[in-house]
Amino acid sequence: MAMDEKRYPDPEIREYASPPCFAHELSSEYGQPEPGDSWSCVLRWRKAERQRLIEERLAIDADERKERLDRIASRLGLAIGKVSGRIVSGYWPFRGEPDLRNWAITVIECGGRIALPVVIRKGWPLEFRIWSPGDPLERGVWNILVPSRGPSVAPDVVIAPVVGFDGANYRLGYGGGFFDRTLAAMHRRPLVVGVGYAGSRLRTIYPQPHDIPMDIIVTDA
């Protein structure tokens, strides 16, 4: 079952064994960690960039958001191609993410099936459950709605919302590591598509050995 979000504090609240760095106190332009900096310094830089990028996308007005969403949906269809007979894992929008729920309905109308990711337990891979409009939902981690029941399925396509991304298709998420852990555990790798706004592109996210790149990033630009 999905766990209550209160069981999971901010994923970036951790203990650090190495000396502190101050990258998170600097601007994105001047606060870039150096290649040899410790993982704790990269984590703090990522946390600062995550906060900045989320605030920027939340500030997008409704009309502009809709225009950007239309462009993303159009390009997403081209990137994925035929959906009939395929399981596409989407997501329930959170904190200004592109809202693809109407697009998901078109996938179902074209003969595909939509799944949504569910956090089963901290440190575990995600589970994917089939969802259709009208199916019962419940509050999961971070108060995101997830299917309340249904068997686990293996998606053919995984759409992963990005907070940020870089030119090598590495994704900056919310810091919990759920998507990386899930992709690493899958027996058959699906097509993995990152979705976000073009303004969220970074020079690099300083990928670590556990980070797994997306196959493609789809944006509004």
mmCIF file with all atom_site columns, N, CA and C in Angstrom, residues 19-53:
data_model
loop_
_atom_site.group_PDB
_atom_site.id
_atom_site.type_symbol
_atom_site.label_atom_id
_atom_site.label_alt_id
_atom_site.label_comp_id
_atom_site.label_asym_id
_atom_site.label_entity_id
_atom_site.label_seq_id
_atom_site.pdbx_PDB_ins_code
_atom_site.Cartn_x
_atom_site.Cartn_y
_atom_site.Cartn_z
_atom_site.occupancy
_atom_site.B_iso_or_equiv
_atom_site.pdbx_formal_charge
_atom_site.auth_seq_id
_atom_site.auth_comp_id
_atom_site.auth_asym_id
_atom_site.auth_atom_id
_atom_site.pdbx_PDB_model_num
ATOM 1   N N  . PRO A 1 19 ? 33.100 17.732 5.539   1.00 0.00 ? 19 PRO A N  1
ATOM 2   C CA . PRO A 1 19 ? 32.959 19.133 5.912   1.00 0.00 ? 19 PRO A CA 1
ATOM 3   C C  . PRO A 1 19 ? 31.900 19.819 5.064   1.00 0.00 ? 19 PRO A C  1
ATOM 4   N N  . PRO A 1 20 ? 31.234 20.851 5.614   1.00 0.00 ? 20 PRO A N  1
ATOM 5   C CA . PRO A 1 20 ? 30.179 21.533 4.861   1.00 0.00 ? 20 PRO A CA 1
ATOM 6   C C  . PRO A 1 20 ? 30.750 22.341 3.706   1.00 0.00 ? 20 PRO A C  1
ATOM 7   N N  . CYS A 1 21 ? 29.945 22.491 2.659   1.00 0.00 ? 21 CYS A N  1
ATOM 8   C CA . CYS A 1 21 ? 30.293 23.423 1.591   1.00 0.00 ? 21 CYS A CA 1
ATOM 9   C C  . CYS A 1 21 ? 29.195 24.462 1.550   1.00 0.00 ? 21 CYS A C  1
ATOM 10  N N  . PHE A 1 22 ? 29.408 25.537 0.816   1.00 0.00 ? 22 PHE A N  1
ATOM 11  C CA . PHE A 1 22 ? 28.468 26.633 0.826   1.00 0.00 ? 22 PHE A CA 1
ATOM 12  C C  . PHE A 1 22 ? 27.908 26.905 -0.553  1.00 0.00 ? 22 PHE A C  1
ATOM 13  N N  . ALA A 1 23 ? 27.910 25.885 -1.431  1.00 0.00 ? 23 ALA A N  1
ATOM 14  C CA . ALA A 1 23 ? 27.403 26.075 -2.787  1.00 0.00 ? 23 ALA A CA 1
ATOM 15  C C  . ALA A 1 23 ? 25.936 26.468 -2.776  1.00 0.00 ? 23 ALA A C  1
ATOM 16  N N  . HIS A 1 24 ? 25.182 25.961 -1.780  1.00 0.00 ? 24 HIS A N  1
ATOM 17  C CA . HIS A 1 24 ? 23.756 26.241 -1.754  1.00 0.00 ? 24 HIS A CA 1
ATOM 18  C C  . HIS A 1 24 ? 23.458 27.700 -1.418  1.00 0.00 ? 24 HIS A C  1
ATOM 19  N N  . GLU A 1 25 ? 24.455 28.459 -0.929  1.00 0.00 ? 25 GLU A N  1
ATOM 20  C CA . GLU A 1 25 ? 24.249 29.846 -0.594  1.00 0.00 ? 25 GLU A CA 1
ATOM 21  C C  . GLU A 1 25 ? 24.571 30.780 -1.752  1.00 0.00 ? 25 GLU A C  1
ATOM 22  N N  . LEU A 1 26 ? 25.071 30.221 -2.856  1.00 0.00 ? 26 LEU A N  1
ATOM 23  C CA . LEU A 1 26 ? 25.471 31.019 -3.995  1.00 0.00 ? 26 LEU A CA 1
ATOM 24  C C  . LEU A 1 26 ? 24.445 30.921 -5.103  1.00 0.00 ? 26 LEU A C  1
ATOM 25  N N  . SER A 1 27 ? 24.544 31.788 -6.094  1.00 0.00 ? 27 SER A N  1
ATOM 26  C CA . SER A 1 27 ? 23.637 31.722 -7.233  1.00 0.00 ? 27 SER A CA 1
ATOM 27  C C  . SER A 1 27 ? 23.952 30.510 -8.073  1.00 0.00 ? 27 SER A C  1
ATOM 28  N N  . SER A 1 28 ? 23.033 30.144 -8.988  1.00 0.00 ? 28 SER A N  1
ATOM 29  C CA . SER A 1 28 ? 23.254 28.991 -9.842  1.00 0.00 ? 28 SER A CA 1
ATOM 30  C C  . SER A 1 28 ? 24.457 29.205 -10.742 1.00 0.00 ? 28 SER A C  1
ATOM 31  N N  . GLU A 1 29 ? 24.754 30.464 -11.066 1.00 0.00 ? 29 GLU A N  1
ATOM 32  C CA . GLU A 1 29 ? 25.872 30.729 -11.965 1.00 0.00 ? 29 GLU A CA 1
ATOM 33  C C  . GLU A 1 29 ? 27.206 30.535 -11.257 1.00 0.00 ? 29 GLU A C  1
ATOM 34  N N  . TYR A 1 30 ? 27.286 31.000 -9.995  1.00 0.00 ? 30 TYR A N  1
ATOM 35  C CA . TYR A 1 30 ? 28.560 30.971 -9.301  1.00 0.00 ? 30 TYR A CA 1
ATOM 36  C C  . TYR A 1 30 ? 28.640 29.872 -8.248  1.00 0.00 ? 30 TYR A C  1
ATOM 37  N N  . GLY A 1 31 ? 27.541 29.148 -8.065  1.00 0.00 ? 31 GLY A N  1
ATOM 38  C CA . GLY A 1 31 ? 27.524 28.140 -7.028  1.00 0.00 ? 31 GLY A CA 1
ATOM 39  C C  . GLY A 1 31 ? 27.785 26.737 -7.527  1.00 0.00 ? 31 GLY A C  1
ATOM 40  N N  . GLN A 1 32 ? 28.288 26.579 -8.742  1.00 0.00 ? 32 GLN A N  1
ATOM 41  C CA . GLN A 1 32 ? 28.523 25.242 -9.290  1.00 0.00 ? 32 GLN A CA 1
ATOM 42  C C  . GLN A 1 32 ? 29.622 24.531 -8.507  1.00 0.00 ? 32 GLN A C  1
ATOM 43  N N  . PRO A 1 33 ? 29.377 23.289 -8.062  1.00 0.00 ? 33 PRO A N  1
ATOM 44  C CA . PRO A 1 33 ? 30.446 22.532 -7.426  1.00 0.00 ? 33 PRO A CA 1
ATOM 45  C C  . PRO A 1 33 ? 31.553 22.244 -8.434  1.00 0.00 ? 33 PRO A C  1
ATOM 46  N N  . GLU A 1 34 ? 32.739 22.067 -7.951  1.00 0.00 ? 34 GLU A N  1
ATOM 47  C CA . GLU A 1 34 ? 33.840 21.653 -8.807  1.00 0.00 ? 34 GLU A CA 1
ATOM 48  C C  . GLU A 1 34 ? 33.808 20.148 -8.963  1.00 0.00 ? 34 GLU A C  1
ATOM 49  N N  . PRO A 1 35 ? 34.395 19.605 -10.072 1.00 0.00 ? 35 PRO A N  1
ATOM 50  C CA . PRO A 1 35 ? 34.334 18.164 -10.320 1.00 0.00 ? 35 PRO A CA 1
ATOM 51  C C  . PRO A 1 35 ? 34.823 17.310 -9.154  1.00 0.00 ? 35 PRO A C  1
ATOM 52  N N  . GLY A 1 36 ? 35.776 17.811 -8.383  1.00 0.00 ? 36 GLY A N  1
ATOM 53  C CA . GLY A 1 36 ? 36.319 17.008 -7.295  1.00 0.00 ? 36 GLY A CA 1
ATOM 54  C C  . GLY A 1 36 ? 35.611 17.180 -5.973  1.00 0.00 ? 36 GLY A C  1
ATOM 55  N N  . ASP A 1 37 ? 34.575 18.001 -5.939  1.00 0.00 ? 37 ASP A N  1
ATOM 56  C CA . ASP A 1 37 ? 33.874 18.235 -4.680  1.00 0.00 ? 37 ASP A CA 1
ATOM 57  C C  . ASP A 1 37 ? 33.184 16.976 -4.175  1.00 0.00 ? 37 ASP A C  1
ATOM 58  N N  . SER A 1 38 ? 32.950 16.932 -2.875  1.00 0.00 ? 38 SER A N  1
ATOM 59  C CA . SER A 1 38 ? 32.357 15.760 -2.255  1.00 0.00 ? 38 SER A CA 1
ATOM 60  C C  . SER A 1 38 ? 30.888 15.622 -2.640  1.00 0.00 ? 38 SER A C  1
ATOM 61  N N  . TRP A 1 39 ? 30.379 14.417 -2.443  1.00 0.00 ? 39 TRP A N  1
ATOM 62  C CA . TRP A 1 39 ? 28.972 14.138 -2.718  1.00 0.00 ? 39 TRP A CA 1
ATOM 63  C C  . TRP A 1 39 ? 28.066 15.012 -1.867  1.00 0.00 ? 39 TRP A C  1
ATOM 64  N N  . SER A 1 40 ? 28.464 15.287 -0.627  1.00 0.00 ? 40 SER A N  1
ATOM 65  C CA . SER A 1 40 ? 27.634 16.124 0.225   1.00 0.00 ? 40 SER A CA 1
ATOM 66  C C  . SER A 1 40 ? 27.512 17.532 -0.348  1.00 0.00 ? 40 SER A C  1
ATOM 67  N N  . CYS A 1 41 ? 28.586 18.030 -0.966  1.00 0.00 ? 41 CYS A N  1
ATOM 68  C CA . CYS A 1 41 ? 28.530 19.361 -1.572  1.00 0.00 ? 41 CYS A CA 1
ATOM 69  C C  . CYS A 1 41 ? 27.604 19.353 -2.788  1.00 0.00 ? 41 CYS A C  1
ATOM 70  N N  . VAL A 1 42 ? 27.672 18.302 -3.599  1.00 0.00 ? 42 VAL A N  1
ATOM 71  C CA . VAL A 1 42 ? 26.781 18.191 -4.750  1.00 0.00 ? 42 VAL A CA 1
ATOM 72  C C  . VAL A 1 42 ? 25.328 18.107 -4.285  1.00 0.00 ? 42 VAL A C  1
ATOM 73  N N  . LEU A 1 43 ? 25.084 17.363 -3.219  1.00 0.00 ? 43 LEU A N  1
ATOM 74  C CA . LEU A 1 43 ? 23.721 17.255 -2.691  1.00 0.00 ? 43 LEU A CA 1
ATOM 75  C C  . LEU A 1 43 ? 23.174 18.623 -2.295  1.00 0.00 ? 43 LEU A C  1
ATOM 76  N N  . ARG A 1 44 ? 24.001 19.412 -1.660  1.00 0.00 ? 44 ARG A N  1
ATOM 77  C CA . ARG A 1 44 ? 23.536 20.725 -1.223  1.00 0.00 ? 44 ARG A CA 1
ATOM 78  C C  . ARG A 1 44 ? 23.309 21.643 -2.416  1.00 0.00 ? 44 ARG A C  1
ATOM 79  N N  . TRP A 1 45 ? 24.159 21.539 -3.410  1.00 0.00 ? 45 TRP A N  1
ATOM 80  C CA . TRP A 1 45 ? 23.952 22.325 -4.625  1.00 0.00 ? 45 TRP A CA 1
ATOM 81  C C  . TRP A 1 45 ? 22.660 21.895 -5.310  1.00 0.00 ? 45 TRP A C  1
ATOM 82  N N  . ARG A 1 46 ? 22.433 20.587 -5.403  1.00 0.00 ? 46 ARG A N  1
ATOM 83  C CA . ARG A 1 46 ? 21.201 20.087 -6.026  1.00 0.00 ? 46 ARG A CA 1
ATOM 84  C C  . ARG A 1 46 ? 19.973 20.586 -5.262  1.00 0.00 ? 46 ARG A C  1
ATOM 85  N N  . LYS A 1 47 ? 20.055 20.599 -3.951  1.00 0.00 ? 47 LYS A N  1
ATOM 86  C CA . LYS A 1 47 ? 18.910 21.050 -3.165  1.00 0.00 ? 47 LYS A CA 1
ATOM 87  C C  . LYS A 1 47 ? 18.588 22.509 -3.472  1.00 0.00 ? 47 LYS A C  1
ATOM 88  N N  . ALA A 1 48 ? 19.622 23.353 -3.567  1.00 0.00 ? 48 ALA A N  1
ATOM 89  C CA . ALA A 1 48 ? 19.409 24.759 -3.866  1.00 0.00 ? 48 ALA A CA 1
ATOM 90  C C  . ALA A 1 48 ? 18.836 24.946 -5.267  1.00 0.00 ? 48 ALA A C  1
ATOM 91  N N  . GLU A 1 49 ? 19.351 24.197 -6.248  1.00 0.00 ? 49 GLU A N  1
ATOM 92  C CA . GLU A 1 49 ? 18.839 24.289 -7.614  1.00 0.00 ? 49 GLU A CA 1
ATOM 93  C C  . GLU A 1 49 ? 17.413 23.768 -7.697  1.00 0.00 ? 49 GLU A C  1
ATOM 94  N N  . ARG A 1 50 ? 17.129 22.734 -6.972  1.00 0.00 ? 50 ARG A N  1
ATOM 95  C CA . ARG A 1 50 ? 15.774 22.170 -6.959  1.00 0.00 ? 50 ARG A CA 1
ATOM 96  C C  . ARG A 1 50 ? 14.778 23.222 -6.464  1.00 0.00 ? 50 ARG A C  1
ATOM 97  N N  . GLN A 1 51 ? 15.107 23.883 -5.382  1.00 0.00 ? 51 GLN A N  1
ATOM 98  C CA . GLN A 1 51 ? 14.215 24.902 -4.841  1.00 0.00 ? 51 GLN A CA 1
ATOM 99  C C  . GLN A 1 51 ? 14.030 26.041 -5.839  1.00 0.00 ? 51 GLN A C  1
ATOM 100 N N  . ARG A 1 52 ? 15.114 26.479 -6.455  1.00 0.00 ? 52 ARG A N  1
ATOM 101 C CA . ARG A 1 52 ? 15.033 27.578 -7.422  1.00 0.00 ? 52 ARG A CA 1
ATOM 102 C C  . ARG A 1 52 ? 14.157 27.217 -8.611  1.00 0.00 ? 52 ARG A C  1
ATOM 103 N N  . LEU A 1 53 ? 14.358 26.020 -9.171  1.00 0.00 ? 53 LEU A N  1
ATOM 104 C CA . LEU A 1 53 ? 13.625 25.610 -10.369 1.00 0.00 ? 53 LEU A CA 1
ATOM 105 C C  . LEU A 1 53 ? 12.143 25.393 -10.074 1.00 0.00 ? 53 LEU A C  1
#
